[in-house]
XYZ file of C-alpha atoms in Angstrom:
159
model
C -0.806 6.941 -12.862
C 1.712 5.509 -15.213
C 3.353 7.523 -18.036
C 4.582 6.132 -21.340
C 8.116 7.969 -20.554
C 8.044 5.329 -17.094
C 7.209 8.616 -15.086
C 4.940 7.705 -12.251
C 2.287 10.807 -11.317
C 0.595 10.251 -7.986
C -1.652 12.531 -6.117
C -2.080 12.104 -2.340
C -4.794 14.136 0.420
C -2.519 13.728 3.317
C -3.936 14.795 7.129
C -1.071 15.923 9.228
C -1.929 15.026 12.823
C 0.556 17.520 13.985
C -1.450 20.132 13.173
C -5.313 21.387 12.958
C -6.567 23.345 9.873
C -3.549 23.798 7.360
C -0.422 23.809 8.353
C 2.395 26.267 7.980
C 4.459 26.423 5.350
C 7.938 25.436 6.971
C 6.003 22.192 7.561
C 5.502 21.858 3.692
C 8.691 22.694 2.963
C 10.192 19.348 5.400
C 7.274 17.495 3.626
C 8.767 18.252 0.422
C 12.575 17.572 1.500
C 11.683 14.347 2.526
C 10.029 12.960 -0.348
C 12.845 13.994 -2.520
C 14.843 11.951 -0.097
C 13.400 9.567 -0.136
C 12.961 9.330 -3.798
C 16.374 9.868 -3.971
C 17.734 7.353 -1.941
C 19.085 3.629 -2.986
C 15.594 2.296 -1.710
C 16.324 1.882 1.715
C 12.827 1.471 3.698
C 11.371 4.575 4.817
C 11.013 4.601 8.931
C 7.274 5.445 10.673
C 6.343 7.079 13.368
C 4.383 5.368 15.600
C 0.787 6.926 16.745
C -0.118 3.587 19.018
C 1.309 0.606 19.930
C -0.059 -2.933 21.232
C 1.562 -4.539 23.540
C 1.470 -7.463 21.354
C 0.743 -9.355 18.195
C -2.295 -10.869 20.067
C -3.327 -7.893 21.056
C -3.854 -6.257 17.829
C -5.332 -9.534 16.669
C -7.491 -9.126 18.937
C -9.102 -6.263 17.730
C -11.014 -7.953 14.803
C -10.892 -11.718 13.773
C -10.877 -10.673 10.366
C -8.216 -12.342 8.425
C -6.054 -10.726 6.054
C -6.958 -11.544 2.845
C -6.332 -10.436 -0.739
C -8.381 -11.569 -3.632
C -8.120 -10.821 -7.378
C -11.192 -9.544 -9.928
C -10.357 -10.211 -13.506
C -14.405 -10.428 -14.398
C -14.852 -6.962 -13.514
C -13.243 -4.541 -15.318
C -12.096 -5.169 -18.998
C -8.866 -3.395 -18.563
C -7.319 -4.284 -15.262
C -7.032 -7.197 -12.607
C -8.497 -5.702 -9.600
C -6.482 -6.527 -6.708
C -8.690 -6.399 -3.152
C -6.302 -6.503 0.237
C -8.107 -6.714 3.552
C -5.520 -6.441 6.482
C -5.122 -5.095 10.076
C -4.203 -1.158 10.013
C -0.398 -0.291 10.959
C 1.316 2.740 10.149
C 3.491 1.204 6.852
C 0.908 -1.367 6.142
C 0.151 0.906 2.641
C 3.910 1.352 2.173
C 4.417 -2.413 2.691
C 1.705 -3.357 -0.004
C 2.864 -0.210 -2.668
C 6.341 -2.198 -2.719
C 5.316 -5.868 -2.779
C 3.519 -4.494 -6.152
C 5.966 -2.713 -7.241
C 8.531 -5.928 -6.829
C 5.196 -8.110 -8.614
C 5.874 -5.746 -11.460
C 2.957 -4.199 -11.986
C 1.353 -0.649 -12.359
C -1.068 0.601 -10.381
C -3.686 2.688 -12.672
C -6.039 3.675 -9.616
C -5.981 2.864 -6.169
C -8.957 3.292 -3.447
C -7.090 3.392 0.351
C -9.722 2.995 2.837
C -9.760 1.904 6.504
C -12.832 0.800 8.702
C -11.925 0.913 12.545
C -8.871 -1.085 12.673
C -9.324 -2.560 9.015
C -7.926 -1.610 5.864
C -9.846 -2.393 2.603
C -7.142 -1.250 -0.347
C -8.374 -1.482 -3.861
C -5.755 -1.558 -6.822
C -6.898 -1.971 -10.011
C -3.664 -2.829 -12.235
C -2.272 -4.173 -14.859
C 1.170 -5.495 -15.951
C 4.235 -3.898 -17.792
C 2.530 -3.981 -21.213
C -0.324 -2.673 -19.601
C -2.652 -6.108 -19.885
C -4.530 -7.549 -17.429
C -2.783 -10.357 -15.398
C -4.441 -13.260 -17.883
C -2.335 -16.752 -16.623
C -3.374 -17.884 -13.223
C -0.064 -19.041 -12.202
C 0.618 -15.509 -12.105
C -2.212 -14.771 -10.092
C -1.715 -17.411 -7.538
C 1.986 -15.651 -7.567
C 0.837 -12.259 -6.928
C -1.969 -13.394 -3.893
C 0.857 -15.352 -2.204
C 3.586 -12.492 -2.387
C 1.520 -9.936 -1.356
C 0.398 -12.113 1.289
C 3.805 -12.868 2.405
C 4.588 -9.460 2.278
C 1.995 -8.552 4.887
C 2.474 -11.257 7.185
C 6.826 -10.768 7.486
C 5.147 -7.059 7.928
C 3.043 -7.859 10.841
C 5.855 -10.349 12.498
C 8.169 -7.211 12.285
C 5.995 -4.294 13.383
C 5.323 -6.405 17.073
């Protein structure tokens, strides 16, 4: 969420994979040192660990047909552009999209992360830095093809 003071509040369920049940607090306490790194930090690009790897780019492509897409609602909510990206899932994929918004210049009032097998379907409804829908469809057509850009240099450097 937004503030008026340019504040950003997010809230986040996180699973740690490390661990079953909840984990102990030392772990918190590296959780917590990192994200004020990295908050701190010039904006260099945060680095992932990998959970599984394909051998390829055809590989993973492999795993659905699906395309990645992203299309944008303005007909369905009267106070933001609803942004829909469909995409392979890759650790960073989320991280990849969150900045490619954040360069678009806009502010993300809700997002909805979900992923089906090896599919993500991320929901952001937004709006822009006066907090209006995106209205001129040059803009739109702008936003599609960055964020699509943004994916695909992402999938040519995570193979």
């Amino acid at each position: 969420h937004s503030l008026a003071d340019k504040l950003c509040l997010d809230r986040f369920y996180v699973q740690d994979n490390d661990y079953r049940g909840e984990p102990p607090p030392e772990r918190y306490a590296a959780v917590i040192r990192a994200l004020t790194r990295s908050l701190q930090s010039d904006g260099q690009r945060p680095t992932f660990r990998r959970t599984w790897q394909h051998q390829s780019k055809a590989s993973w492509q492999s795993l659905t047909d699906l395309p990645t897409k992203v299309r944008i609602d303005n007909s369905t909510s009267d106070q933001f552009t609803i942004i829909d990206v469909f995409a392979h899932d890759r650790p960073g994929l989320l991280y990849t999209i969150a900045r490619a918004l954040y360069e678009l210049r806009l502010s993300v009032a809700t997002a909805r992360i979900g992923t089906y097998l090896d599919q993500v379907v991320d929901v952001f409804y937004v709006t822009d830095t006066r907090g209006l829908k995106i209205g001129d469809e040059s803009r739109i057509t702008e936003i599609r093809e960055a964020l699509l850009e943004a994916i695909a240099m992402f999938e040519n450097n995570s193979i």
